[in-house]
Short mmCIF file of N, CA and C in Angstrom, two decimals:
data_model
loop_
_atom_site.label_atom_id
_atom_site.label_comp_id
_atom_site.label_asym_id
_atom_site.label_seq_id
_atom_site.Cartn_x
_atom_site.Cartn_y
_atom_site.Cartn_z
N UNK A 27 0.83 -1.18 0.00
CA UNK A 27 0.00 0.00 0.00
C UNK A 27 0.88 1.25 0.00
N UNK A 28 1.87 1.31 0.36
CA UNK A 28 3.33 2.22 0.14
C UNK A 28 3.28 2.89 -0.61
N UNK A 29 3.83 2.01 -1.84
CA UNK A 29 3.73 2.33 -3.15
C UNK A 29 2.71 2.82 -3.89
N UNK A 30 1.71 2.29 -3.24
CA UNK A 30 0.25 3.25 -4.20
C UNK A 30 0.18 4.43 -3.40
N UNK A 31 0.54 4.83 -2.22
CA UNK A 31 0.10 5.83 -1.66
C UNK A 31 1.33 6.89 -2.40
N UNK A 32 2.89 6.49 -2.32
CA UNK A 32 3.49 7.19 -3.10
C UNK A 32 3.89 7.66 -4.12
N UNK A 33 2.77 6.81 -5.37
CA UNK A 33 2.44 7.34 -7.03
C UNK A 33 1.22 8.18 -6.37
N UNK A 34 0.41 8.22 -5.15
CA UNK A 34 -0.28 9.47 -5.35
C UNK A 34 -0.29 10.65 -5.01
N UNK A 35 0.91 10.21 -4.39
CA UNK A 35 1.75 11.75 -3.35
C UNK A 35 2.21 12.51 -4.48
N UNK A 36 3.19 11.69 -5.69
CA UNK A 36 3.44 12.08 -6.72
C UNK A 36 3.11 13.05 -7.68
N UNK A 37 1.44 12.52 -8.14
CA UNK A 37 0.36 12.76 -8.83
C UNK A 37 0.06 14.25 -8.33
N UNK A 38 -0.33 13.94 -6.62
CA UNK A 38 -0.39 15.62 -6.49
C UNK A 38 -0.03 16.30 -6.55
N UNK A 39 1.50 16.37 -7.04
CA UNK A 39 2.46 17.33 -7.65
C UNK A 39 1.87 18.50 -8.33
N UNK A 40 1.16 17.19 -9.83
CA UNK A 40 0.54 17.64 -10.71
C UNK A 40 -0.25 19.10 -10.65
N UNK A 41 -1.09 18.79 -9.19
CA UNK A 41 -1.98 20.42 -9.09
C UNK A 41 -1.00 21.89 -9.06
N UNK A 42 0.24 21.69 -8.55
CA UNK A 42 0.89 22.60 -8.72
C UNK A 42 1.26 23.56 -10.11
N UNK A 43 0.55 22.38 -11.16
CA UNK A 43 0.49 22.75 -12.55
C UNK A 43 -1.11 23.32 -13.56
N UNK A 44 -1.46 23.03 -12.08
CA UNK A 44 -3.28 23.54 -13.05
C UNK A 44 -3.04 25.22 -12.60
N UNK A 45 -3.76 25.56 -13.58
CA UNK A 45 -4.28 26.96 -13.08
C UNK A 45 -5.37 27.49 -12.61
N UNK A 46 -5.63 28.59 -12.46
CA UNK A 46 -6.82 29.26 -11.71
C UNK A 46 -7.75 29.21 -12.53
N UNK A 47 -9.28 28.70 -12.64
CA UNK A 47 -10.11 28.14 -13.59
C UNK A 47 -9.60 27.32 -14.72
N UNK A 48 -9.14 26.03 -14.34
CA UNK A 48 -8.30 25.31 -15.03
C UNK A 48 -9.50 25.09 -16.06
N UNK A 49 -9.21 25.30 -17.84
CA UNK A 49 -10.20 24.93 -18.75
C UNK A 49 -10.63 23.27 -18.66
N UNK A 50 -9.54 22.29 -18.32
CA UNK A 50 -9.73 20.89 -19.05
C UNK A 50 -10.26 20.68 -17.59
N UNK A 51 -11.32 20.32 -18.04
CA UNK A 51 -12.37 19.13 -17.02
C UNK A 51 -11.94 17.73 -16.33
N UNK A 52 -11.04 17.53 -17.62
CA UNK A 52 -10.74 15.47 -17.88
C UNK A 52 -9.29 15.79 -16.22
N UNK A 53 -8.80 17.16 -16.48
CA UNK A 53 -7.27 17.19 -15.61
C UNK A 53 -8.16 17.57 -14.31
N UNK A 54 -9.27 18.11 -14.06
CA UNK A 54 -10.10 18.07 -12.55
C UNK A 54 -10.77 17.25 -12.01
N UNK A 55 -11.40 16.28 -13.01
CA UNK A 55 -11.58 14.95 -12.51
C UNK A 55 -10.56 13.86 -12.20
N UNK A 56 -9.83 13.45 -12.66
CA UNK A 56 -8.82 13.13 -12.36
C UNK A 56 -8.16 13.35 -11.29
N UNK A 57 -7.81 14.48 -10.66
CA UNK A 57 -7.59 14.88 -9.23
C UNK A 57 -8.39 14.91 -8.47
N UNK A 58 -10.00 14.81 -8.72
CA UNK A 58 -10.79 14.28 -7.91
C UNK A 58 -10.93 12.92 -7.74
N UNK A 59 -10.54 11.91 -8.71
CA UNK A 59 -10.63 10.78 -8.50
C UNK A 59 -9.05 10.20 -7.59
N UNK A 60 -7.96 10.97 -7.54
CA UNK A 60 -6.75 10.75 -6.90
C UNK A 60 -7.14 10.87 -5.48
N UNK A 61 -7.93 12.03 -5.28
CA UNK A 61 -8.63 12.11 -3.98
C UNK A 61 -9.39 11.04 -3.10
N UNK A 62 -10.36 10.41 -4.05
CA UNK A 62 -10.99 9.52 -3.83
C UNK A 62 -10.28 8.00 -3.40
N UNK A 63 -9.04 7.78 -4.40
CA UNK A 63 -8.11 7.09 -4.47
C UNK A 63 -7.41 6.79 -2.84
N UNK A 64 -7.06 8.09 -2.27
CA UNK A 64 -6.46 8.50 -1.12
C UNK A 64 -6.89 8.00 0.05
N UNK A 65 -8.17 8.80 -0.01
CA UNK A 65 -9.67 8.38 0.86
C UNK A 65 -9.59 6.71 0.96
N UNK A 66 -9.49 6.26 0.04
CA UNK A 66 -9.61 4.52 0.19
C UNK A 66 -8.36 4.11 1.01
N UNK A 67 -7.35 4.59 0.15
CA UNK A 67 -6.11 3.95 0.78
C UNK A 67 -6.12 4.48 2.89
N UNK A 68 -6.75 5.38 3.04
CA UNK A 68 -6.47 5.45 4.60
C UNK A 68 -7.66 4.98 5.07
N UNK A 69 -8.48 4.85 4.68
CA UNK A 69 -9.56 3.77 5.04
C UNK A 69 -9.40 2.34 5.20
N UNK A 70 -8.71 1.84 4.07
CA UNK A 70 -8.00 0.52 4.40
C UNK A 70 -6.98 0.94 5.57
N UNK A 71 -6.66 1.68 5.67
CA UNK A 71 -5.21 1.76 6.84
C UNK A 71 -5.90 1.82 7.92
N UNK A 72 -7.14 2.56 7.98
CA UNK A 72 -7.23 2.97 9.71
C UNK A 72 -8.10 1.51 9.96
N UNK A 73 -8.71 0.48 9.03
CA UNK A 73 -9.24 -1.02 9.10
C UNK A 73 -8.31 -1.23 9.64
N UNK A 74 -7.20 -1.72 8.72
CA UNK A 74 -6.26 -2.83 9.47
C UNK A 74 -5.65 -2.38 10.87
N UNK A 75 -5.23 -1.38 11.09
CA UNK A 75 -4.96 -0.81 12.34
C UNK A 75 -5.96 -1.21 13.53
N UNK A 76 -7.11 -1.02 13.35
CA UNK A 76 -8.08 -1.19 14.18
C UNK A 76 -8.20 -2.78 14.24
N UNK A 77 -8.00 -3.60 13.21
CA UNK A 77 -7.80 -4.81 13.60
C UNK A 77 -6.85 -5.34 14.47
N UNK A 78 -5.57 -4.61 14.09
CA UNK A 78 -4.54 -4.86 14.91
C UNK A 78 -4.60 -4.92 16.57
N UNK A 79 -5.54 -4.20 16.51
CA UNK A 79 -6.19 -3.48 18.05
C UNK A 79 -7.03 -5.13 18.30
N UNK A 80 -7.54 -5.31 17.39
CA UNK A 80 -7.82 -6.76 18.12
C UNK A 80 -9.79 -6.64 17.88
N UNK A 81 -10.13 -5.32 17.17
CA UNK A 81 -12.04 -4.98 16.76
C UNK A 81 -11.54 -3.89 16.54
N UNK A 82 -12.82 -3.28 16.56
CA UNK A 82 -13.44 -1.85 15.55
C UNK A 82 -13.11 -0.77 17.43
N UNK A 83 -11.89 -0.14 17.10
CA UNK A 83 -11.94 0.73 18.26
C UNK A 83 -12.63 1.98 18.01
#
């Protein structure tokens, strides 16, 4: 999970390259879906953690 989390650390680089009313739609969805992406990956993290704990703390 490392590794996916750090092609998306990456990725967010990218916003440093949109501009202010960025025209392309396809390059704002996309960073909304990296978002979404994110959201999962610490959702799986704070699961297994909480398993680790032994249940749902």
């Amino acid at each position: 999970m490392r590794d996916a989390i750090a092609i998306a650390l990456a990725l967010l680089d990218e916003l440093d390259e949109l501009i202010p009313n960025e025209p392309d739609g396809a390059a704002l969805r996309e960073i909304a879906d990296l978002f979404e992406e994110i959201f999962g990956f610490a959702k799986v993290g704070e699961q297994a953690a909480r398993k680790a704990l032994g249940g749902d703390q």
